[in-house]
Amino acid sequence: MDLGLKGKVALVLASSKGLGKAIALKYAEEGTNVMLASRNEVGLKETAEELTRQTGVEIGYCVCDLKIVEDIRSLVTETVARFGKIDVLINNSGGPPAGGFDAFGDEDWQHAFELNLLSYVRAIREVLPYMRKQQQGRIINITSSSIKQPIDNLILSNTFRTGIIGLAKSLSQELANDGILINTVGPGRISTERTAELDEIKAQKLALSSDQVKAQAESNIPLGRYGEPEEFAKTVVFLGSGANTYITGQMILVDGGMTKAF
Ligand SMILES: NC(=O)c1ccc[n+]([C@@H]2O[C@H](COP(=O)([O-])OP(=O)(O)OC[C@H]3O[C@@H](n4cnc5c(N)ncnc54)[C@H](OP(=O)(O)O)[C@@H]3O)[C@@H](O)[C@H]2O)c1
């Protein structure tokens, strides 16, 4: 199947490592120019060089703190200045801290709102004029399996990720006439630093080893293991490609069957 991605431009947020990096690599493998973004310049530079070495495709990077509106604005401006357009926006961000209701005050709620919901709104707002002008675009929001089933001890994720669903469903109605398709993809347990970190937190809480916590989690996944970032990235890249012509406003989990909600 031709994904129609050769010569396209993808802006992938939070992409110095983890899921964002895996998505950036998959786009580059399809001949798509990619702009990477995160806070850590050294990590970005290393990732950009690694992906260029692997694919031969031009990869740009831009330091951007997704909590800062001016950073998002200049990221989008720089992407267009360098590559001439934006065909795909991958909205992604760092995860909010683990904890239940009693663990967080206003500052934590505000922080998670800005990072895990408002940054998505802002990035979409900035890319829309370019996508509307070319009357086509793909927007994919990376969230969590908490969009379908709340996760214990992750109340900030459970609250703000579901906001993305309302946002994306509304936008799918508003943007269809401009040829812009928007979808949301939720990872279950995909092996990245974030998953390892959450397993470690749980292990300390339960006085177990992180291997025991991982084994316990895997026993609740019908496919019996954590997913690989590449497996997650493949779904994202299909939805955010020219091969996807009729899916918009949907939420899809890549979770090995872990979530039992319809
Ligand atoms: N992996 C999973 O199984 C899983 C499951 C459910 C949900 N998720 C969610 O999916 C998202 C990505 O997960 P991951 O596993 O790839 O996490 P990760 O390995 O921790 O990577 C997070 C990325 O976000 C960037 N980032 C963090 N804060 C940022 C900020 N303020 N501005 C710009 N970039 C920022 C980091 O780069 P810098 O440090 O360089 O800024 C890094 O590139 C997270 O929101 C996570 O909670 C993941």
mmCIF file of C-alpha atoms and ligand atoms in Angstrom:
data_model
loop_
_atom_site.group_PDB
_atom_site.id
_atom_site.type_symbol
_atom_site.label_atom_id
_atom_site.label_comp_id
_atom_site.label_asym_id
_atom_site.label_seq_id
_atom_site.Cartn_x
_atom_site.Cartn_y
_atom_site.Cartn_z
ATOM 1 C CA MET A 1 0.000 0.000 0.000
ATOM 2 C CA ASP A 2 1.339 3.427 -0.914
ATOM 3 C CA LEU A 3 0.997 5.697 2.122
ATOM 4 C CA GLY A 4 1.482 8.768 -0.064
ATOM 5 C CA LEU A 5 4.027 10.230 2.326
ATOM 6 C CA LYS A 6 6.990 10.861 0.041
ATOM 7 C CA GLY A 7 7.896 14.557 0.024
ATOM 8 C CA LYS A 8 5.419 15.377 2.803
ATOM 9 C CA VAL A 9 6.294 17.235 6.000
ATOM 10 C CA ALA A 10 5.473 15.990 9.502
ATOM 11 C CA LEU A 11 5.824 18.002 12.694
ATOM 12 C CA VAL A 12 6.239 15.534 15.567
ATOM 13 C CA LEU A 13 6.024 16.979 19.075
ATOM 14 C CA ALA A 14 7.827 15.531 22.116
ATOM 15 C CA SER A 15 10.053 13.462 19.858
ATOM 16 C CA SER A 16 13.567 13.377 21.350
ATOM 17 C CA LYS A 17 12.836 9.833 22.579
ATOM 18 C CA GLY A 18 10.088 7.281 23.216
ATOM 19 C CA LEU A 19 6.919 7.166 21.130
ATOM 20 C CA GLY A 20 7.546 10.518 19.416
ATOM 21 C CA LYS A 21 10.956 9.371 18.216
ATOM 22 C CA ALA A 22 9.547 6.054 16.934
ATOM 23 C CA ILE A 23 6.831 7.931 15.018
ATOM 24 C CA ALA A 24 9.403 10.327 13.544
ATOM 25 C CA LEU A 25 11.506 7.367 12.364
ATOM 26 C CA LYS A 26 8.540 5.690 10.662
ATOM 27 C CA TYR A 27 7.645 8.901 8.818
ATOM 28 C CA ALA A 28 11.253 9.346 7.723
ATOM 29 C CA GLU A 29 11.320 5.745 6.455
ATOM 30 C CA GLU A 30 8.390 6.720 4.217
ATOM 31 C CA GLY A 31 10.363 9.630 2.748
ATOM 32 C CA THR A 32 8.651 12.316 4.852
ATOM 33 C CA ASN A 33 10.680 15.277 6.102
ATOM 34 C CA VAL A 34 10.310 15.551 9.851
ATOM 35 C CA MET A 35 10.661 18.388 12.336
ATOM 36 C CA LEU A 36 11.417 17.108 15.847
ATOM 37 C CA ALA A 37 10.658 19.119 18.986
ATOM 38 C CA SER A 38 11.259 18.844 22.728
ATOM 39 C CA ARG A 39 13.056 20.745 25.508
ATOM 40 C CA ASN A 40 16.400 18.972 25.340
ATOM 41 C CA GLU A 41 18.649 20.279 22.556
ATOM 42 C CA VAL A 42 21.336 17.613 22.983
ATOM 43 C CA GLY A 43 18.777 14.781 22.826
ATOM 44 C CA LEU A 44 17.103 16.350 19.783
ATOM 45 C CA LYS A 45 20.365 16.756 17.907
ATOM 46 C CA GLU A 46 21.353 13.141 18.592
ATOM 47 C CA THR A 47 17.940 11.875 17.497
ATOM 48 C CA ALA A 48 17.935 14.004 14.329
ATOM 49 C CA GLU A 49 21.411 12.724 13.374
ATOM 50 C CA GLU A 50 20.454 9.120 14.135
ATOM 51 C CA LEU A 51 17.262 9.268 12.026
ATOM 52 C CA THR A 52 19.030 10.977 9.131
ATOM 53 C CA ARG A 53 21.752 8.309 9.231
ATOM 54 C CA GLN A 54 19.136 5.558 9.229
ATOM 55 C CA THR A 55 16.865 6.946 6.503
ATOM 56 C CA GLY A 56 18.793 9.527 4.483
ATOM 57 C CA VAL A 57 15.873 11.923 4.933
ATOM 58 C CA GLU A 58 16.267 15.540 6.080
ATOM 59 C CA ILE A 59 15.279 15.840 9.740
ATOM 60 C CA GLY A 60 15.075 19.209 11.491
ATOM 61 C CA TYR A 61 14.781 19.903 15.190
ATOM 62 C CA CYS A 62 13.675 22.801 17.308
ATOM 63 C CA VAL A 63 13.878 23.306 21.055
ATOM 64 C CA CYS A 64 10.336 23.831 22.336
ATOM 65 C CA ASP A 65 8.771 23.684 25.782
ATOM 66 C CA LEU A 66 5.189 22.704 25.028
ATOM 67 C CA LYS A 67 3.987 24.648 28.064
ATOM 68 C CA ILE A 68 5.115 27.909 26.450
ATOM 69 C CA VAL A 69 2.834 29.327 23.768
ATOM 70 C CA GLU A 70 5.607 31.399 22.137
ATOM 71 C CA ASP A 71 7.714 28.237 21.774
ATOM 72 C CA ILE A 72 4.894 26.480 19.931
ATOM 73 C CA ARG A 73 4.405 29.501 17.649
ATOM 74 C CA SER A 74 8.060 29.705 16.701
ATOM 75 C CA LEU A 75 8.264 25.921 16.232
ATOM 76 C CA VAL A 76 5.496 26.053 13.613
ATOM 77 C CA THR A 77 6.999 29.128 11.935
ATOM 78 C CA GLU A 78 10.428 27.454 11.814
ATOM 79 C CA THR A 79 8.985 24.259 10.375
ATOM 80 C CA VAL A 80 7.312 26.139 7.526
ATOM 81 C CA ALA A 81 10.411 28.298 6.968
ATOM 82 C CA ARG A 82 12.564 25.182 6.647
ATOM 83 C CA PHE A 83 10.293 22.764 4.793
ATOM 84 C CA GLY A 84 7.715 25.069 3.146
ATOM 85 C CA LYS A 85 4.565 23.439 4.588
ATOM 86 C CA ILE A 86 3.113 21.131 7.246
ATOM 87 C CA ASP A 87 1.109 18.100 6.091
ATOM 88 C CA VAL A 88 0.976 16.212 9.377
ATOM 89 C CA LEU A 89 0.881 17.319 13.005
ATOM 90 C CA ILE A 90 1.589 14.709 15.667
ATOM 91 C CA ASN A 91 0.474 16.143 18.989
ATOM 92 C CA ASN A 92 2.370 14.483 21.829
ATOM 93 C CA SER A 93 3.801 15.544 25.187
ATOM 94 C CA GLY A 94 5.442 14.300 28.341
ATOM 95 C CA GLY A 95 3.176 12.357 30.678
ATOM 96 C CA PRO A 96 1.735 13.906 33.859
ATOM 97 C CA PRO A 97 2.969 12.647 37.253
ATOM 98 C CA ALA A 98 1.391 9.575 38.822
ATOM 99 C CA GLY A 99 -0.901 10.016 41.823
ATOM 100 C CA GLY A 100 -4.463 10.063 43.098
ATOM 101 C CA PHE A 101 -6.743 13.003 43.941
ATOM 102 C CA ASP A 102 -5.174 13.807 47.326
ATOM 103 C CA ALA A 103 -1.695 14.045 45.818
ATOM 104 C CA PHE A 104 -2.269 17.179 43.763
ATOM 105 C CA GLY A 105 -2.952 20.867 44.314
ATOM 106 C CA ASP A 106 -3.937 23.621 41.869
ATOM 107 C CA GLU A 107 -0.419 24.023 40.544
ATOM 108 C CA ASP A 108 -0.220 20.356 39.526
ATOM 109 C CA TRP A 109 -3.634 20.514 37.860
ATOM 110 C CA GLN A 110 -2.644 23.690 35.999
ATOM 111 C CA HIS A 111 0.645 22.132 34.880
ATOM 112 C CA ALA A 112 -1.080 18.990 33.552
ATOM 113 C CA PHE A 113 -3.756 21.102 31.836
ATOM 114 C CA GLU A 114 -1.114 23.163 30.052
ATOM 115 C CA LEU A 115 1.042 20.190 29.047
ATOM 116 C CA ASN A 116 -1.539 17.530 28.262
ATOM 117 C CA LEU A 117 -4.458 19.521 26.836
ATOM 118 C CA LEU A 118 -3.707 23.185 26.165
ATOM 119 C CA SER A 119 -0.476 22.433 24.243
ATOM 120 C CA TYR A 120 -2.533 20.273 21.839
ATOM 121 C CA VAL A 121 -5.034 23.107 21.318
ATOM 122 C CA ARG A 122 -2.230 25.601 20.727
ATOM 123 C CA ALA A 123 -0.336 23.421 18.246
ATOM 124 C CA ILE A 124 -3.511 22.756 16.262
ATOM 125 C CA ARG A 125 -4.318 26.484 16.220
ATOM 126 C CA GLU A 126 -0.871 27.291 14.817
ATOM 127 C CA VAL A 127 -0.844 24.657 12.042
ATOM 128 C CA LEU A 128 -4.428 25.172 10.871
ATOM 129 C CA PRO A 129 -3.808 28.215 8.639
ATOM 130 C CA TYR A 130 -1.223 26.208 6.649
ATOM 131 C CA MET A 131 -3.382 23.084 6.408
ATOM 132 C CA ARG A 132 -6.435 25.116 5.433
ATOM 133 C CA LYS A 133 -4.484 26.898 2.736
ATOM 134 C CA GLN A 134 -3.499 23.599 1.138
ATOM 135 C CA GLN A 135 -6.967 22.134 1.842
ATOM 136 C CA GLN A 136 -5.515 18.971 3.327
ATOM 137 C CA GLY A 137 -3.888 17.828 6.530
ATOM 138 C CA ARG A 138 -3.700 15.056 9.106
ATOM 139 C CA ILE A 139 -3.634 15.608 12.857
ATOM 140 C CA ILE A 140 -2.981 12.760 15.288
ATOM 141 C CA ASN A 141 -3.204 13.229 19.044
ATOM 142 C CA ILE A 142 -1.186 10.836 21.197
ATOM 143 C CA THR A 143 -2.915 10.203 24.513
ATOM 144 C CA SER A 144 -3.262 7.030 26.599
ATOM 145 C CA SER A 145 -5.517 4.019 27.116
ATOM 146 C CA SER A 146 -7.070 6.229 29.837
ATOM 147 C CA ILE A 147 -9.265 7.726 27.066
ATOM 148 C CA LYS A 148 -11.354 4.535 27.330
ATOM 149 C CA GLN A 149 -10.721 3.248 30.838
ATOM 150 C CA PRO A 150 -9.239 5.209 33.762
ATOM 151 C CA ILE A 151 -5.868 3.985 35.030
ATOM 152 C CA ASP A 152 -5.374 3.609 38.787
ATOM 153 C CA ASN A 153 -3.207 6.314 40.369
ATOM 154 C CA LEU A 154 -3.075 8.470 37.195
ATOM 155 C CA ILE A 155 -5.888 10.943 37.851
ATOM 156 C CA LEU A 156 -4.269 13.788 35.889
ATOM 157 C CA SER A 157 -3.966 11.626 32.775
ATOM 158 C CA ASN A 158 -7.507 10.269 33.224
ATOM 159 C CA THR A 159 -8.881 13.830 33.368
ATOM 160 C CA PHE A 160 -7.035 15.670 30.622
ATOM 161 C CA ARG A 161 -6.662 12.895 28.029
ATOM 162 C CA THR A 162 -10.435 12.568 27.801
ATOM 163 C CA GLY A 163 -10.582 16.310 27.065
ATOM 164 C CA ILE A 164 -8.591 15.595 23.908
ATOM 165 C CA ILE A 165 -11.346 13.249 22.757
ATOM 166 C CA GLY A 166 -13.965 15.989 22.982
ATOM 167 C CA LEU A 167 -11.630 18.386 21.223
ATOM 168 C CA ALA A 168 -10.817 15.970 18.388
ATOM 169 C CA LYS A 169 -14.419 14.877 17.848
ATOM 170 C CA SER A 170 -15.548 18.515 17.639
ATOM 171 C CA LEU A 171 -12.708 19.395 15.285
ATOM 172 C CA SER A 172 -13.417 16.408 13.035
ATOM 173 C CA GLN A 173 -16.774 18.069 12.310
ATOM 174 C CA GLU A 174 -15.338 21.557 11.881
ATOM 175 C CA LEU A 175 -12.337 20.635 9.722
ATOM 176 C CA ALA A 176 -13.722 18.004 7.347
ATOM 177 C CA ASN A 177 -14.616 20.586 4.699
ATOM 178 C CA ASP A 178 -10.984 21.683 4.635
ATOM 179 C CA GLY A 179 -9.771 18.130 3.963
ATOM 180 C CA ILE A 180 -8.259 17.877 7.451
ATOM 181 C CA LEU A 181 -8.680 14.558 9.260
ATOM 182 C CA ILE A 182 -8.030 14.318 13.011
ATOM 183 C CA ASN A 183 -7.752 11.171 15.114
ATOM 184 C CA THR A 184 -6.550 10.149 18.562
ATOM 185 C CA VAL A 185 -4.344 7.164 19.338
ATOM 186 C CA GLY A 186 -3.853 5.785 22.854
ATOM 187 C CA PRO A 187 -0.940 3.558 23.850
ATOM 188 C CA GLY A 188 -1.537 0.776 26.373
ATOM 189 C CA ARG A 189 1.844 -0.368 27.704
ATOM 190 C CA ILE A 190 4.538 0.386 25.157
ATOM 191 C CA SER A 191 8.178 -0.077 26.258
ATOM 192 C CA THR A 192 9.679 3.402 26.733
ATOM 193 C CA GLU A 193 11.390 5.297 29.562
ATOM 194 C CA ARG A 194 7.949 6.498 30.680
ATOM 195 C CA THR A 195 6.636 2.938 31.166
ATOM 196 C CA ALA A 196 9.805 1.925 32.997
ATOM 197 C CA GLU A 197 9.449 4.978 35.252
ATOM 198 C CA LEU A 198 5.801 4.217 36.084
ATOM 199 C CA ASP A 199 6.652 0.562 36.803
ATOM 200 C CA GLU A 200 9.400 1.707 39.151
ATOM 201 C CA ILE A 201 7.006 4.014 41.036
ATOM 202 C CA LYS A 202 4.511 1.175 41.415
ATOM 203 C CA ALA A 203 7.256 -1.238 42.476
ATOM 204 C CA GLN A 204 8.355 1.095 45.268
ATOM 205 C CA LYS A 205 4.767 1.570 46.423
ATOM 206 C CA LEU A 206 4.104 -2.191 46.548
ATOM 207 C CA ALA A 207 7.590 -3.221 47.744
ATOM 208 C CA LEU A 208 8.096 -5.345 44.620
ATOM 209 C CA SER A 209 10.792 -5.337 41.953
ATOM 210 C CA SER A 210 10.000 -3.515 38.706
ATOM 211 C CA ASP A 211 10.323 -6.859 36.873
ATOM 212 C CA GLN A 212 7.564 -8.257 39.090
ATOM 213 C CA VAL A 213 5.388 -5.211 38.371
ATOM 214 C CA LYS A 214 6.009 -5.609 34.643
ATOM 215 C CA ALA A 215 5.183 -9.339 34.754
ATOM 216 C CA GLN A 216 1.962 -8.547 36.611
ATOM 217 C CA ALA A 217 1.002 -5.934 34.002
ATOM 218 C CA GLU A 218 1.837 -8.310 31.142
ATOM 219 C CA SER A 219 -0.430 -10.945 32.641
ATOM 220 C CA ASN A 220 -3.326 -8.513 32.071
ATOM 221 C CA ILE A 221 -2.501 -8.027 28.401
ATOM 222 C CA PRO A 222 -4.062 -10.665 26.127
ATOM 223 C CA LEU A 223 -1.051 -10.503 23.789
ATOM 224 C CA GLY A 224 1.104 -11.201 26.864
ATOM 225 C CA ARG A 225 3.754 -8.490 26.534
ATOM 226 C CA TYR A 226 4.412 -4.775 26.355
ATOM 227 C CA GLY A 227 4.287 -3.325 22.839
ATOM 228 C CA GLU A 228 7.297 -1.965 20.995
ATOM 229 C CA PRO A 229 7.381 1.744 20.032
ATOM 230 C CA GLU A 230 7.543 0.704 16.372
ATOM 231 C CA GLU A 231 4.255 -1.213 16.678
ATOM 232 C CA PHE A 232 2.601 1.904 18.037
ATOM 233 C CA ALA A 233 4.183 4.157 15.419
ATOM 234 C CA LYS A 234 2.855 2.081 12.504
ATOM 235 C CA THR A 235 -0.757 2.810 13.464
ATOM 236 C CA VAL A 236 -0.074 6.511 13.920
ATOM 237 C CA VAL A 237 1.687 6.809 10.574
ATOM 238 C CA PHE A 238 -1.131 5.056 8.698
ATOM 239 C CA LEU A 239 -3.784 7.351 10.238
ATOM 240 C CA GLY A 240 -1.584 10.362 9.538
ATOM 241 C CA SER A 241 -1.016 9.491 5.894
ATOM 242 C CA GLY A 242 -2.614 9.968 2.498
ATOM 243 C CA ALA A 243 -3.717 6.316 2.662
ATOM 244 C CA ASN A 244 -6.184 7.311 5.365
ATOM 245 C CA THR A 245 -8.925 9.033 3.415
ATOM 246 C CA TYR A 246 -12.043 8.213 5.460
ATOM 247 C CA ILE A 247 -11.196 7.868 9.174
ATOM 248 C CA THR A 248 -11.664 11.014 11.240
ATOM 249 C CA GLY A 249 -12.830 11.832 14.775
ATOM 250 C CA GLN A 250 -11.910 8.347 16.018
ATOM 251 C CA MET A 251 -10.017 7.110 19.054
ATOM 252 C CA ILE A 252 -7.966 3.969 18.647
ATOM 253 C CA LEU A 253 -5.946 2.055 21.216
ATOM 254 C CA VAL A 254 -2.736 0.182 20.500
ATOM 255 C CA ASP A 255 -2.717 -1.933 23.643
ATOM 256 C CA GLY A 256 -2.431 -5.640 22.828
ATOM 257 C CA GLY A 257 -6.064 -6.062 23.895
ATOM 258 C CA MET A 258 -5.448 -4.744 27.447
ATOM 259 C CA THR A 259 -8.452 -2.396 27.647
ATOM 260 C CA LYS A 260 -11.757 -4.161 27.960
ATOM 261 C CA ALA A 261 -14.007 -1.141 27.338
ATOM 262 C CA PHE A 262 -15.849 -1.062 23.983
HETATM 263 N N1 LIG B 1 4.655 4.506 26.617
HETATM 264 C C1 LIG B 1 3.441 4.151 26.962
HETATM 265 O O1 LIG B 1 3.108 2.969 27.051
HETATM 266 C C2 LIG B 1 2.393 5.191 27.266
HETATM 267 C C3 LIG B 1 1.159 4.769 27.768
HETATM 268 C C4 LIG B 1 0.174 5.714 28.005
HETATM 269 C C5 LIG B 1 0.423 7.060 27.735
HETATM 270 N N2 LIG B 1 1.633 7.435 27.251
HETATM 271 C C6 LIG B 1 1.842 8.866 27.002
HETATM 272 O O2 LIG B 1 2.375 9.082 25.708
HETATM 273 C C7 LIG B 1 3.260 10.238 25.747
HETATM 274 C C8 LIG B 1 4.639 9.822 25.234
HETATM 275 O O3 LIG B 1 5.082 8.749 26.032
HETATM 276 P P1 LIG B 1 6.568 8.143 25.971
HETATM 277 O O4 LIG B 1 6.433 6.781 26.526
HETATM 278 O O5 LIG B 1 7.156 8.365 24.650
HETATM 279 O O6 LIG B 1 7.289 9.080 27.053
HETATM 280 P P2 LIG B 1 8.853 9.416 27.226
HETATM 281 O O7 LIG B 1 9.692 8.288 26.742
HETATM 282 O O8 LIG B 1 8.973 9.881 28.636
HETATM 283 O O9 LIG B 1 9.089 10.665 26.223
HETATM 284 C C9 LIG B 1 8.449 11.879 26.477
HETATM 285 C C10 LIG B 1 8.852 12.918 25.446
HETATM 286 O O10 LIG B 1 8.182 14.128 25.786
HETATM 287 C C11 LIG B 1 9.132 15.214 25.757
HETATM 288 N N3 LIG B 1 8.642 16.255 26.671
HETATM 289 C C12 LIG B 1 8.335 16.121 27.979
HETATM 290 N N4 LIG B 1 7.916 17.304 28.482
HETATM 291 C C13 LIG B 1 7.969 18.202 27.465
HETATM 292 C C14 LIG B 1 7.685 19.593 27.341
HETATM 293 N N5 LIG B 1 7.261 20.324 28.387
HETATM 294 N N6 LIG B 1 7.869 20.196 26.138
HETATM 295 C C15 LIG B 1 8.325 19.485 25.079
HETATM 296 N N7 LIG B 1 8.597 18.175 25.120
HETATM 297 C C16 LIG B 1 8.429 17.534 26.305
HETATM 298 C C17 LIG B 1 10.435 14.550 26.166
HETATM 299 O O11 LIG B 1 11.550 15.255 25.682
HETATM 300 P P3 LIG B 1 12.440 16.312 26.521
HETATM 301 O O12 LIG B 1 12.686 15.704 27.851
HETATM 302 O O13 LIG B 1 13.634 16.438 25.641
HETATM 303 O O14 LIG B 1 11.641 17.570 26.576
HETATM 304 C C18 LIG B 1 10.331 13.216 25.405
HETATM 305 O O15 LIG B 1 10.754 13.381 24.074
HETATM 306 C C19 LIG B 1 3.299 10.685 27.208
HETATM 307 O O16 LIG B 1 2.362 11.711 27.400
HETATM 308 C C20 LIG B 1 2.860 9.436 27.974
HETATM 309 O O17 LIG B 1 2.285 9.719 29.215
HETATM 310 C C21 LIG B 1 2.630 6.546 27.008
#
